[in-house]
């Protein structure tokens, strides 16, 4: 399908989705969010795709929700239209892993979008922030919840209340990103991580994504139980037999998602 605000490339088993509104620093308008949801659903349904990488440009992953599009909205339109809820839920329902490759600005909805991915690899130029307070609003696509869980209350509160940006090094120290790489190597590193995931059994991959995400939603004992059940269930798969016998035989495992 031809998109206007994103570019989708399928490279072997990795779907690479690039946000592409360069004139607006990839600000997330409804057209872009609609196309992104569609592309993610297509990648999730495409049997060839085993991992998704989401990225922006060198200057901006995304500088937030599109302010010009939001500026004249009334409370009634935002409330009854459930502004951004459907788009967020569409992303949350994706079962395949999504890696955010972030360079430059990831602000407001851009930071929230990156945090909705399964992990973030950042270039050394990345800047994260929740500056909605400067616009007389606040985070609306998960920032107050996800940033707080990732970096703790104090840092999250400071960023939301002052609008201060966090650089890549601070983001790595704080646990917001999994690692920082030189800007020139960002895509190579993100695609490399994605390719590694594509070599695993998809049964383990999907189970791991589900289990880690449950840790945000439930108590420790319920989460541990769910993990144990998924762990036990994987013993019913051929890939578990293959993975363990390959280790014993000192050879590479050949997973078949069975
Ligand atoms: N919306 C619309 N247009 C934008 C946005 C945006 N968020 N950010 C940048 N642009 C546009 C600028 O207006 C400018 O357009 P033009 O050339 O036509 O004047 C172009 O992109 C380039 O931007 P700048 O000239 O400002 O570039 P600078 O390098 O000088 O500054 C900054 C870069 C610091 C990133 C600056 O552009 C900026 O502060 N942008 C706004 C950041 C912001 O406030 N983001 C939060 C938005 S609110 C939000 O995200 C609410 C989240 C709720 C849910 C989200 C669901 C998706």
PDB file of C-alpha atoms and ligand atoms in Angstrom:
ATOM      1  CA  UNK A   1       0.000   0.000   0.000  1.00  0.00           C
ATOM      2  CA  UNK A   2       1.263   3.527  -0.829  1.00  0.00           C
ATOM      3  CA  UNK A   3       1.544   5.790   2.198  1.00  0.00           C
ATOM      4  CA  UNK A   4       1.948   9.587   2.235  1.00  0.00           C
ATOM      5  CA  UNK A   5       3.369  10.227   5.698  1.00  0.00           C
ATOM      6  CA  UNK A   6       5.429   7.112   6.343  1.00  0.00           C
ATOM      7  CA  UNK A   7       7.754   4.887   4.318  1.00  0.00           C
ATOM      8  CA  UNK A   8       7.591   1.135   4.762  1.00  0.00           C
ATOM      9  CA  UNK A   9      10.343  -1.210   3.606  1.00  0.00           C
ATOM     10  CA  UNK A  10      10.422  -4.933   4.181  1.00  0.00           C
ATOM     11  CA  UNK A  11      14.010  -6.161   4.410  1.00  0.00           C
ATOM     12  CA  UNK A  12      14.061  -9.964   4.693  1.00  0.00           C
ATOM     13  CA  UNK A  13      12.084 -10.524   7.902  1.00  0.00           C
ATOM     14  CA  UNK A  14      12.193  -6.973   9.268  1.00  0.00           C
ATOM     15  CA  UNK A  15       9.582  -4.299   8.522  1.00  0.00           C
ATOM     16  CA  UNK A  16      11.218  -0.876   8.681  1.00  0.00           C
ATOM     17  CA  UNK A  17       8.711   1.944   9.178  1.00  0.00           C
ATOM     18  CA  UNK A  18      10.033   5.505   8.765  1.00  0.00           C
ATOM     19  CA  UNK A  19       7.984   8.488   9.880  1.00  0.00           C
ATOM     20  CA  UNK A  20       8.153  10.893   6.964  1.00  0.00           C
ATOM     21  CA  UNK A  21       6.887  14.429   7.506  1.00  0.00           C
ATOM     22  CA  UNK A  22      10.275  16.172   7.299  1.00  0.00           C
ATOM     23  CA  UNK A  23       8.820  19.694   7.076  1.00  0.00           C
ATOM     24  CA  UNK A  24       7.136  19.287  10.460  1.00  0.00           C
ATOM     25  CA  UNK A  25       9.851  17.239  12.230  1.00  0.00           C
ATOM     26  CA  UNK A  26       7.575  14.205  11.882  1.00  0.00           C
ATOM     27  CA  UNK A  27       4.830  15.775  13.989  1.00  0.00           C
ATOM     28  CA  UNK A  28       2.146  13.159  14.511  1.00  0.00           C
ATOM     29  CA  UNK A  29      -1.018  14.266  12.725  1.00  0.00           C
ATOM     30  CA  UNK A  30      -4.082  12.095  12.258  1.00  0.00           C
ATOM     31  CA  UNK A  31      -3.042  11.049   8.740  1.00  0.00           C
ATOM     32  CA  UNK A  32       0.338   9.836   9.996  1.00  0.00           C
ATOM     33  CA  UNK A  33      -1.099   8.057  13.033  1.00  0.00           C
ATOM     34  CA  UNK A  34      -3.728   6.379  10.848  1.00  0.00           C
ATOM     35  CA  UNK A  35      -1.104   5.209   8.352  1.00  0.00           C
ATOM     36  CA  UNK A  36       1.222   4.068  11.131  1.00  0.00           C
ATOM     37  CA  UNK A  37      -1.537   1.979  12.726  1.00  0.00           C
ATOM     38  CA  UNK A  38      -2.338   0.449   9.343  1.00  0.00           C
ATOM     39  CA  UNK A  39       1.324  -0.326   8.558  1.00  0.00           C
ATOM     40  CA  UNK A  40       1.866  -1.888  11.988  1.00  0.00           C
ATOM     41  CA  UNK A  41      -1.232  -4.068  11.628  1.00  0.00           C
ATOM     42  CA  UNK A  42      -0.086  -5.160   8.156  1.00  0.00           C
ATOM     43  CA  UNK A  43       3.398  -6.004   9.451  1.00  0.00           C
ATOM     44  CA  UNK A  44       1.867  -7.916  12.358  1.00  0.00           C
ATOM     45  CA  UNK A  45      -0.300  -9.928   9.953  1.00  0.00           C
ATOM     46  CA  UNK A  46       2.487 -10.512   7.397  1.00  0.00           C
ATOM     47  CA  UNK A  47       3.899 -13.996   8.004  1.00  0.00           C
ATOM     48  CA  UNK A  48       7.245 -13.007   6.520  1.00  0.00           C
ATOM     49  CA  UNK A  49       7.775 -10.207   9.064  1.00  0.00           C
ATOM     50  CA  UNK A  50       9.261 -11.238  12.408  1.00  0.00           C
ATOM     51  CA  UNK A  51      10.284  -7.870  13.863  1.00  0.00           C
ATOM     52  CA  UNK A  52       9.451  -4.202  13.269  1.00  0.00           C
ATOM     53  CA  UNK A  53      11.776  -1.189  13.471  1.00  0.00           C
ATOM     54  CA  UNK A  54      10.216   2.260  13.821  1.00  0.00           C
ATOM     55  CA  UNK A  55      12.329   5.318  13.101  1.00  0.00           C
ATOM     56  CA  UNK A  56      12.218   8.967  12.050  1.00  0.00           C
ATOM     57  CA  UNK A  57      14.840  11.230  10.519  1.00  0.00           C
ATOM     58  CA  UNK A  58      18.275  12.195  11.770  1.00  0.00           C
ATOM     59  CA  UNK A  59      16.874  15.452  13.194  1.00  0.00           C
ATOM     60  CA  UNK A  60      13.658  14.104  14.682  1.00  0.00           C
ATOM     61  CA  UNK A  61      12.086  10.810  15.589  1.00  0.00           C
ATOM     62  CA  UNK A  62       8.943  12.912  16.129  1.00  0.00           C
ATOM     63  CA  UNK A  63       8.560  16.381  17.672  1.00  0.00           C
ATOM     64  CA  UNK A  64       5.189  15.507  19.190  1.00  0.00           C
ATOM     65  CA  UNK A  65       1.572  15.526  18.206  1.00  0.00           C
ATOM     66  CA  UNK A  66       0.842  18.012  15.421  1.00  0.00           C
ATOM     67  CA  UNK A  67       0.184  21.258  17.285  1.00  0.00           C
ATOM     68  CA  UNK A  68      -1.400  23.031  14.305  1.00  0.00           C
ATOM     69  CA  UNK A  69      -3.919  20.210  13.922  1.00  0.00           C
ATOM     70  CA  UNK A  70      -4.787  20.198  17.652  1.00  0.00           C
ATOM     71  CA  UNK A  71      -4.766  23.935  18.301  1.00  0.00           C
ATOM     72  CA  UNK A  72      -8.460  24.642  17.598  1.00  0.00           C
ATOM     73  CA  UNK A  73      -9.950  21.491  19.078  1.00  0.00           C
ATOM     74  CA  UNK A  74     -12.622  21.983  21.718  1.00  0.00           C
ATOM     75  CA  UNK A  75     -12.958  19.924  24.881  1.00  0.00           C
ATOM     76  CA  UNK A  76     -16.063  18.280  23.411  1.00  0.00           C
ATOM     77  CA  UNK A  77     -14.203  17.249  20.242  1.00  0.00           C
ATOM     78  CA  UNK A  78     -11.231  15.909  22.219  1.00  0.00           C
ATOM     79  CA  UNK A  79     -13.399  14.093  24.776  1.00  0.00           C
ATOM     80  CA  UNK A  80     -16.098  12.619  22.543  1.00  0.00           C
ATOM     81  CA  UNK A  81     -13.604  11.923  19.739  1.00  0.00           C
ATOM     82  CA  UNK A  82     -11.406  10.175  22.361  1.00  0.00           C
ATOM     83  CA  UNK A  83      -8.367  12.013  20.957  1.00  0.00           C
ATOM     84  CA  UNK A  84      -5.419   9.647  20.297  1.00  0.00           C
ATOM     85  CA  UNK A  85      -6.991   6.687  22.165  1.00  0.00           C
ATOM     86  CA  UNK A  86      -7.707   4.508  19.128  1.00  0.00           C
ATOM     87  CA  UNK A  87      -4.244   5.151  17.664  1.00  0.00           C
ATOM     88  CA  UNK A  88      -2.567   4.237  20.966  1.00  0.00           C
ATOM     89  CA  UNK A  89      -4.615   1.069  21.341  1.00  0.00           C
ATOM     90  CA  UNK A  90      -3.769  -0.001  17.780  1.00  0.00           C
ATOM     91  CA  UNK A  91      -0.052   0.155  18.621  1.00  0.00           C
ATOM     92  CA  UNK A  92      -0.485  -1.599  21.975  1.00  0.00           C
ATOM     93  CA  UNK A  93      -2.182  -4.564  20.263  1.00  0.00           C
ATOM     94  CA  UNK A  94       0.804  -5.396  18.002  1.00  0.00           C
ATOM     95  CA  UNK A  95       2.212  -8.779  19.044  1.00  0.00           C
ATOM     96  CA  UNK A  96       5.510  -8.721  17.152  1.00  0.00           C
ATOM     97  CA  UNK A  97       8.417  -6.827  18.734  1.00  0.00           C
ATOM     98  CA  UNK A  98       8.805  -3.167  17.783  1.00  0.00           C
ATOM     99  CA  UNK A  99      12.189  -1.480  18.199  1.00  0.00           C
ATOM    100  CA  UNK A 100      12.273   2.327  18.230  1.00  0.00           C
ATOM    101  CA  UNK A 101      15.435   3.727  16.601  1.00  0.00           C
ATOM    102  CA  UNK A 102      15.511   7.301  17.879  1.00  0.00           C
ATOM    103  CA  UNK A 103      17.680  10.108  16.544  1.00  0.00           C
ATOM    104  CA  UNK A 104      17.137  13.795  17.359  1.00  0.00           C
ATOM    105  CA  UNK A 105      13.921  14.980  18.978  1.00  0.00           C
ATOM    106  CA  UNK A 106      11.474  12.562  20.588  1.00  0.00           C
ATOM    107  CA  UNK A 107       9.137  15.023  22.268  1.00  0.00           C
ATOM    108  CA  UNK A 108       5.624  14.838  23.637  1.00  0.00           C
ATOM    109  CA  UNK A 109       3.716  12.289  21.550  1.00  0.00           C
ATOM    110  CA  UNK A 110       7.063  11.389  19.906  1.00  0.00           C
ATOM    111  CA  UNK A 111       8.537  10.369  23.248  1.00  0.00           C
ATOM    112  CA  UNK A 112       5.299   8.544  24.077  1.00  0.00           C
ATOM    113  CA  UNK A 113       5.363   6.708  20.752  1.00  0.00           C
ATOM    114  CA  UNK A 114       8.965   5.611  21.355  1.00  0.00           C
ATOM    115  CA  UNK A 115       8.001   4.364  24.821  1.00  0.00           C
ATOM    116  CA  UNK A 116       5.129   2.323  23.354  1.00  0.00           C
ATOM    117  CA  UNK A 117       7.706   0.358  21.385  1.00  0.00           C
ATOM    118  CA  UNK A 118       9.301  -2.646  23.092  1.00  0.00           C
ATOM    119  CA  UNK A 119      12.702  -1.057  23.464  1.00  0.00           C
ATOM    120  CA  UNK A 120      14.497   2.065  22.336  1.00  0.00           C
ATOM    121  CA  UNK A 121      17.938   2.281  20.756  1.00  0.00           C
ATOM    122  CA  UNK A 122      19.008   5.930  20.733  1.00  0.00           C
ATOM    123  CA  UNK A 123      21.608   7.800  18.744  1.00  0.00           C
ATOM    124  CA  UNK A 124      23.937  10.066  20.718  1.00  0.00           C
ATOM    125  CA  UNK A 125      21.959  13.042  19.334  1.00  0.00           C
ATOM    126  CA  UNK A 126      18.622  11.927  20.786  1.00  0.00           C
ATOM    127  CA  UNK A 127      16.642  14.274  23.004  1.00  0.00           C
ATOM    128  CA  UNK A 128      13.610  13.122  24.947  1.00  0.00           C
ATOM    129  CA  UNK A 129      11.023  15.336  26.572  1.00  0.00           C
ATOM    130  CA  UNK A 130       7.412  15.845  27.592  1.00  0.00           C
ATOM    131  CA  UNK A 131       7.094  19.594  26.958  1.00  0.00           C
ATOM    132  CA  UNK A 132       3.276  19.655  26.679  1.00  0.00           C
ATOM    133  CA  UNK A 133       3.156  21.854  29.775  1.00  0.00           C
ATOM    134  CA  UNK A 134       4.521  24.701  27.644  1.00  0.00           C
ATOM    135  CA  UNK A 135       1.397  24.410  25.472  1.00  0.00           C
ATOM    136  CA  UNK A 136      -1.027  24.525  28.378  1.00  0.00           C
ATOM    137  CA  UNK A 137      -1.746  20.782  28.230  1.00  0.00           C
ATOM    138  CA  UNK A 138      -0.067  17.593  29.409  1.00  0.00           C
ATOM    139  CA  UNK A 139       0.962  14.186  28.074  1.00  0.00           C
ATOM    140  CA  UNK A 140      -1.951  12.374  26.429  1.00  0.00           C
ATOM    141  CA  UNK A 141      -0.608   9.131  24.986  1.00  0.00           C
ATOM    142  CA  UNK A 142       0.935   7.500  28.038  1.00  0.00           C
ATOM    143  CA  UNK A 143       3.789   9.837  29.030  1.00  0.00           C
ATOM    144  CA  UNK A 144       2.767  10.381  32.636  1.00  0.00           C
ATOM    145  CA  UNK A 145       2.479   6.609  33.139  1.00  0.00           C
ATOM    146  CA  UNK A 146       5.203   5.062  30.972  1.00  0.00           C
ATOM    147  CA  UNK A 147       7.941   7.628  31.627  1.00  0.00           C
ATOM    148  CA  UNK A 148       7.295   7.343  35.372  1.00  0.00           C
ATOM    149  CA  UNK A 149       7.593   3.565  35.295  1.00  0.00           C
ATOM    150  CA  UNK A 150      10.767   3.767  33.195  1.00  0.00           C
ATOM    151  CA  UNK A 151      12.749   6.541  34.918  1.00  0.00           C
ATOM    152  CA  UNK A 152      11.027   6.903  38.315  1.00  0.00           C
ATOM    153  CA  UNK A 153       8.763   9.547  39.797  1.00  0.00           C
ATOM    154  CA  UNK A 154      11.276  12.285  40.488  1.00  0.00           C
ATOM    155  CA  UNK A 155      12.775  12.509  37.009  1.00  0.00           C
ATOM    156  CA  UNK A 156       9.429  11.986  35.296  1.00  0.00           C
ATOM    157  CA  UNK A 157       7.756  14.638  37.421  1.00  0.00           C
ATOM    158  CA  UNK A 158      10.568  17.109  36.711  1.00  0.00           C
ATOM    159  CA  UNK A 159      10.426  16.503  32.978  1.00  0.00           C
ATOM    160  CA  UNK A 160       6.645  16.834  32.808  1.00  0.00           C
ATOM    161  CA  UNK A 161       6.479  19.871  35.096  1.00  0.00           C
ATOM    162  CA  UNK A 162       9.396  21.857  33.647  1.00  0.00           C
ATOM    163  CA  UNK A 163       9.412  20.587  30.057  1.00  0.00           C
ATOM    164  CA  UNK A 164      13.165  19.916  30.334  1.00  0.00           C
ATOM    165  CA  UNK A 165      14.690  17.643  27.650  1.00  0.00           C
ATOM    166  CA  UNK A 166      16.839  14.625  28.534  1.00  0.00           C
ATOM    167  CA  UNK A 167      19.851  13.846  26.357  1.00  0.00           C
ATOM    168  CA  UNK A 168      20.781  10.362  25.181  1.00  0.00           C
ATOM    169  CA  UNK A 169      23.325   9.711  27.936  1.00  0.00           C
ATOM    170  CA  UNK A 170      20.877  10.662  30.678  1.00  0.00           C
ATOM    171  CA  UNK A 171      18.193   8.569  28.970  1.00  0.00           C
ATOM    172  CA  UNK A 172      20.468   5.535  29.040  1.00  0.00           C
ATOM    173  CA  UNK A 173      21.499   6.121  32.671  1.00  0.00           C
ATOM    174  CA  UNK A 174      17.841   6.427  33.641  1.00  0.00           C
ATOM    175  CA  UNK A 175      16.657   3.268  31.892  1.00  0.00           C
ATOM    176  CA  UNK A 176      14.574   5.008  29.231  1.00  0.00           C
ATOM    177  CA  UNK A 177      16.652   3.534  26.392  1.00  0.00           C
ATOM    178  CA  UNK A 178      18.384   0.185  26.146  1.00  0.00           C
ATOM    179  CA  UNK A 179      21.558   1.688  24.685  1.00  0.00           C
ATOM    180  CA  UNK A 180      23.101   4.687  22.923  1.00  0.00           C
ATOM    181  CA  UNK A 181      25.050   4.368  19.680  1.00  0.00           C
ATOM    182  CA  UNK A 182      26.811   6.888  17.426  1.00  0.00           C
ATOM    183  CA  UNK A 183      24.270   8.632  15.141  1.00  0.00           C
ATOM    184  CA  UNK A 184      25.874   7.180  11.997  1.00  0.00           C
ATOM    185  CA  UNK A 185      25.454   3.639  13.311  1.00  0.00           C
ATOM    186  CA  UNK A 186      21.885   3.934  14.564  1.00  0.00           C
ATOM    187  CA  UNK A 187      20.120   2.108  11.752  1.00  0.00           C
ATOM    188  CA  UNK A 188      22.817  -0.557  11.456  1.00  0.00           C
ATOM    189  CA  UNK A 189      22.526  -1.268  15.190  1.00  0.00           C
ATOM    190  CA  UNK A 190      18.717  -1.231  15.244  1.00  0.00           C
ATOM    191  CA  UNK A 191      18.460  -3.470  12.172  1.00  0.00           C
ATOM    192  CA  UNK A 192      21.135  -5.744  13.668  1.00  0.00           C
ATOM    193  CA  UNK A 193      19.103  -6.135  16.865  1.00  0.00           C
ATOM    194  CA  UNK A 194      15.967  -6.785  14.800  1.00  0.00           C
ATOM    195  CA  UNK A 195      17.741  -9.416  12.696  1.00  0.00           C
ATOM    196  CA  UNK A 196      18.912 -11.193  15.850  1.00  0.00           C
ATOM    197  CA  UNK A 197      15.295 -11.397  17.003  1.00  0.00           C
ATOM    198  CA  UNK A 198      14.172 -12.762  13.614  1.00  0.00           C
ATOM    199  CA  UNK A 199      16.468 -15.764  14.123  1.00  0.00           C
ATOM    200  CA  UNK A 200      14.708 -16.825  17.336  1.00  0.00           C
ATOM    201  CA  UNK A 201      11.588 -18.917  17.687  1.00  0.00           C
ATOM    202  CA  UNK A 202       8.594 -16.641  17.270  1.00  0.00           C
ATOM    203  CA  UNK A 203       6.864 -18.664  19.957  1.00  0.00           C
ATOM    204  CA  UNK A 204       9.446 -17.524  22.540  1.00  0.00           C
ATOM    205  CA  UNK A 205       9.475 -13.991  21.144  1.00  0.00           C
ATOM    206  CA  UNK A 206       5.715 -13.489  21.455  1.00  0.00           C
ATOM    207  CA  UNK A 207       5.615 -15.157  24.890  1.00  0.00           C
ATOM    208  CA  UNK A 208       8.451 -12.927  26.166  1.00  0.00           C
ATOM    209  CA  UNK A 209       6.791  -9.743  24.875  1.00  0.00           C
ATOM    210  CA  UNK A 210       3.551 -10.740  26.587  1.00  0.00           C
ATOM    211  CA  UNK A 211       5.250 -11.629  29.873  1.00  0.00           C
ATOM    212  CA  UNK A 212       7.404  -8.499  30.114  1.00  0.00           C
ATOM    213  CA  UNK A 213       4.427  -6.273  29.271  1.00  0.00           C
ATOM    214  CA  UNK A 214       2.329  -7.994  31.962  1.00  0.00           C
ATOM    215  CA  UNK A 215       4.833  -6.758  34.552  1.00  0.00           C
ATOM    216  CA  UNK A 216       3.328  -3.293  34.042  1.00  0.00           C
ATOM    217  CA  UNK A 217      -0.240  -4.457  34.457  1.00  0.00           C
ATOM    218  CA  UNK A 218      -0.318  -6.851  37.337  1.00  0.00           C
ATOM    219  CA  UNK A 219       0.998  -7.851  40.769  1.00  0.00           C
ATOM    220  CA  UNK A 220       4.354  -9.618  41.138  1.00  0.00           C
ATOM    221  CA  UNK A 221       2.753 -12.960  42.089  1.00  0.00           C
ATOM    222  CA  UNK A 222       0.321 -12.857  39.130  1.00  0.00           C
ATOM    223  CA  UNK A 223       3.138 -11.840  36.788  1.00  0.00           C
ATOM    224  CA  UNK A 224       5.373 -14.645  38.060  1.00  0.00           C
ATOM    225  CA  UNK A 225       2.549 -17.130  37.603  1.00  0.00           C
ATOM    226  CA  UNK A 226       1.939 -15.953  34.044  1.00  0.00           C
ATOM    227  CA  UNK A 227       5.661 -16.201  33.297  1.00  0.00           C
ATOM    228  CA  UNK A 228       5.786 -19.748  34.711  1.00  0.00           C
ATOM    229  CA  UNK A 229       2.747 -20.825  32.670  1.00  0.00           C
ATOM    230  CA  UNK A 230       4.263 -19.439  29.460  1.00  0.00           C
ATOM    231  CA  UNK A 231       7.632 -21.027  30.311  1.00  0.00           C
ATOM    232  CA  UNK A 232       5.927 -24.392  30.896  1.00  0.00           C
ATOM    233  CA  UNK A 233       3.886 -24.024  27.693  1.00  0.00           C
ATOM    234  CA  UNK A 234       7.033 -23.610  25.613  1.00  0.00           C
ATOM    235  CA  UNK A 235       7.979 -27.202  26.540  1.00  0.00           C
ATOM    236  CA  UNK A 236       5.094 -28.269  24.283  1.00  0.00           C
ATOM    237  CA  UNK A 237       6.904 -26.827  21.246  1.00  0.00           C
ATOM    238  CA  UNK A 238       9.272 -28.429  18.761  1.00  0.00           C
ATOM    239  CA  UNK A 239      11.425 -25.306  19.001  1.00  0.00           C
ATOM    240  CA  UNK A 240      12.192 -26.053  22.668  1.00  0.00           C
ATOM    241  CA  UNK A 241      13.361 -29.567  21.689  1.00  0.00           C
ATOM    242  CA  UNK A 242      15.386 -28.121  18.823  1.00  0.00           C
ATOM    243  CA  UNK A 243      16.901 -25.290  20.909  1.00  0.00           C
ATOM    244  CA  UNK A 244      18.024 -27.572  23.718  1.00  0.00           C
ATOM    245  CA  UNK A 245      19.267 -30.433  21.558  1.00  0.00           C
ATOM    246  CA  UNK A 246      21.201 -27.939  19.394  1.00  0.00           C
ATOM    247  CA  UNK A 247      22.926 -26.695  22.551  1.00  0.00           C
ATOM    248  CA  UNK A 248      23.791 -30.244  23.605  1.00  0.00           C
ATOM    249  CA  UNK A 249      25.033 -31.092  20.062  1.00  0.00           C
ATOM    250  CA  UNK A 250      27.042 -27.823  19.926  1.00  0.00           C
ATOM    251  CA  UNK A 251      25.332 -26.593  16.729  1.00  0.00           C
ATOM    252  CA  UNK A 252      23.118 -23.638  15.702  1.00  0.00           C
ATOM    253  CA  UNK A 253      19.434 -24.153  16.428  1.00  0.00           C
ATOM    254  CA  UNK A 254      17.071 -24.147  13.451  1.00  0.00           C
ATOM    255  CA  UNK A 255      13.781 -22.822  14.776  1.00  0.00           C
ATOM    256  CA  UNK A 256      10.585 -23.441  12.810  1.00  0.00           C
ATOM    257  CA  UNK A 257       7.961 -21.689  14.951  1.00  0.00           C
ATOM    258  CA  UNK A 258       6.385 -25.030  15.818  1.00  0.00           C
TER     259      UNK A 258
HETATM  260  N1  LIG B   1       3.561  20.159  15.565  1.00  0.00           N
HETATM  261  C1  LIG B   1       3.500  20.825  14.386  1.00  0.00           C
HETATM  262  N2  LIG B   1       4.576  21.339  13.766  1.00  0.00           N
HETATM  263  C2  LIG B   1       5.767  21.188  14.370  1.00  0.00           C
HETATM  264  C3  LIG B   1       5.914  20.511  15.594  1.00  0.00           C
HETATM  265  C4  LIG B   1       4.737  19.978  16.199  1.00  0.00           C
HETATM  266  N3  LIG B   1       4.763  19.286  17.353  1.00  0.00           N
HETATM  267  N4  LIG B   1       7.219  20.546  15.954  1.00  0.00           N
HETATM  268  C5  LIG B   1       7.865  21.183  14.982  1.00  0.00           C
HETATM  269  N5  LIG B   1       7.001  21.583  14.024  1.00  0.00           N
HETATM  270  C6  LIG B   1       7.306  22.328  12.796  1.00  0.00           C
HETATM  271  C7  LIG B   1       7.606  23.792  13.083  1.00  0.00           C
HETATM  272  O1  LIG B   1       6.420  24.529  13.224  1.00  0.00           O
HETATM  273  C8  LIG B   1       8.417  24.176  11.861  1.00  0.00           C
HETATM  274  O2  LIG B   1       7.522  24.379  10.792  1.00  0.00           O
HETATM  275  P1  LIG B   1       7.755  25.666   9.801  1.00  0.00           P
HETATM  276  O3  LIG B   1       9.103  25.420   9.179  1.00  0.00           O
HETATM  277  O4  LIG B   1       6.618  25.560   8.849  1.00  0.00           O
HETATM  278  O5  LIG B   1       7.739  26.877  10.673  1.00  0.00           O
HETATM  279  C9  LIG B   1       9.194  22.899  11.548  1.00  0.00           C
HETATM  280  O6  LIG B   1       8.506  21.835  12.213  1.00  0.00           O
HETATM  281  C10 LIG B   1      10.608  22.935  12.076  1.00  0.00           C
HETATM  282  O7  LIG B   1      10.549  23.245  13.460  1.00  0.00           O
HETATM  283  P2  LIG B   1      11.399  24.444  14.132  1.00  0.00           P
HETATM  284  O8  LIG B   1      11.639  25.529  13.140  1.00  0.00           O
HETATM  285  O9  LIG B   1      10.707  24.801  15.408  1.00  0.00           O
HETATM  286  O10 LIG B   1      12.760  23.668  14.419  1.00  0.00           O
HETATM  287  P3  LIG B   1      13.826  23.992  15.563  1.00  0.00           P
HETATM  288  O11 LIG B   1      14.999  23.157  15.233  1.00  0.00           O
HETATM  289  O12 LIG B   1      14.005  25.462  15.712  1.00  0.00           O
HETATM  290  O13 LIG B   1      13.149  23.463  16.924  1.00  0.00           O
HETATM  291  C11 LIG B   1      11.931  21.899  18.296  1.00  0.00           C
HETATM  292  C12 LIG B   1      12.893  22.109  17.099  1.00  0.00           C
HETATM  293  C13 LIG B   1      12.616  22.286  19.600  1.00  0.00           C
HETATM  294  C14 LIG B   1      11.587  20.404  18.330  1.00  0.00           C
HETATM  295  C15 LIG B   1      10.658  22.763  18.091  1.00  0.00           C
HETATM  296  O14 LIG B   1      10.148  22.527  16.792  1.00  0.00           O
HETATM  297  C16 LIG B   1       9.545  22.446  19.070  1.00  0.00           C
HETATM  298  O15 LIG B   1       9.614  22.885  20.218  1.00  0.00           O
HETATM  299  N6  LIG B   1       8.509  21.714  18.624  1.00  0.00           N
HETATM  300  C17 LIG B   1       7.342  21.422  19.450  1.00  0.00           C
HETATM  301  C18 LIG B   1       7.659  20.378  20.493  1.00  0.00           C
HETATM  302  C19 LIG B   1       6.448  20.106  21.347  1.00  0.00           C
HETATM  303  O16 LIG B   1       5.939  20.959  22.043  1.00  0.00           O
HETATM  304  N7  LIG B   1       5.946  18.845  21.305  1.00  0.00           N
HETATM  305  C20 LIG B   1       4.783  18.448  22.054  1.00  0.00           C
HETATM  306  C21 LIG B   1       3.566  18.585  21.203  1.00  0.00           C
HETATM  307  S1  LIG B   1       2.056  18.281  22.116  1.00  0.00           S
HETATM  308  C22 LIG B   1       1.947  16.615  22.204  1.00  0.00           C
HETATM  309  O17 LIG B   1       2.765  15.898  21.708  1.00  0.00           O
HETATM  310  C23 LIG B   1       0.754  16.093  22.941  1.00  0.00           C
HETATM  311  C24 LIG B   1       0.856  14.601  23.148  1.00  0.00           C
HETATM  312  C25 LIG B   1      -0.503  14.020  23.317  1.00  0.00           C
HETATM  313  C26 LIG B   1      -0.690  12.710  22.635  1.00  0.00           C
HETATM  314  C27 LIG B   1       0.120  12.507  21.377  1.00  0.00           C
HETATM  315  C28 LIG B   1      -0.417  11.479  20.474  1.00  0.00           C
HETATM  316  C29 LIG B   1       0.337  11.347  19.223  1.00  0.00           C
END
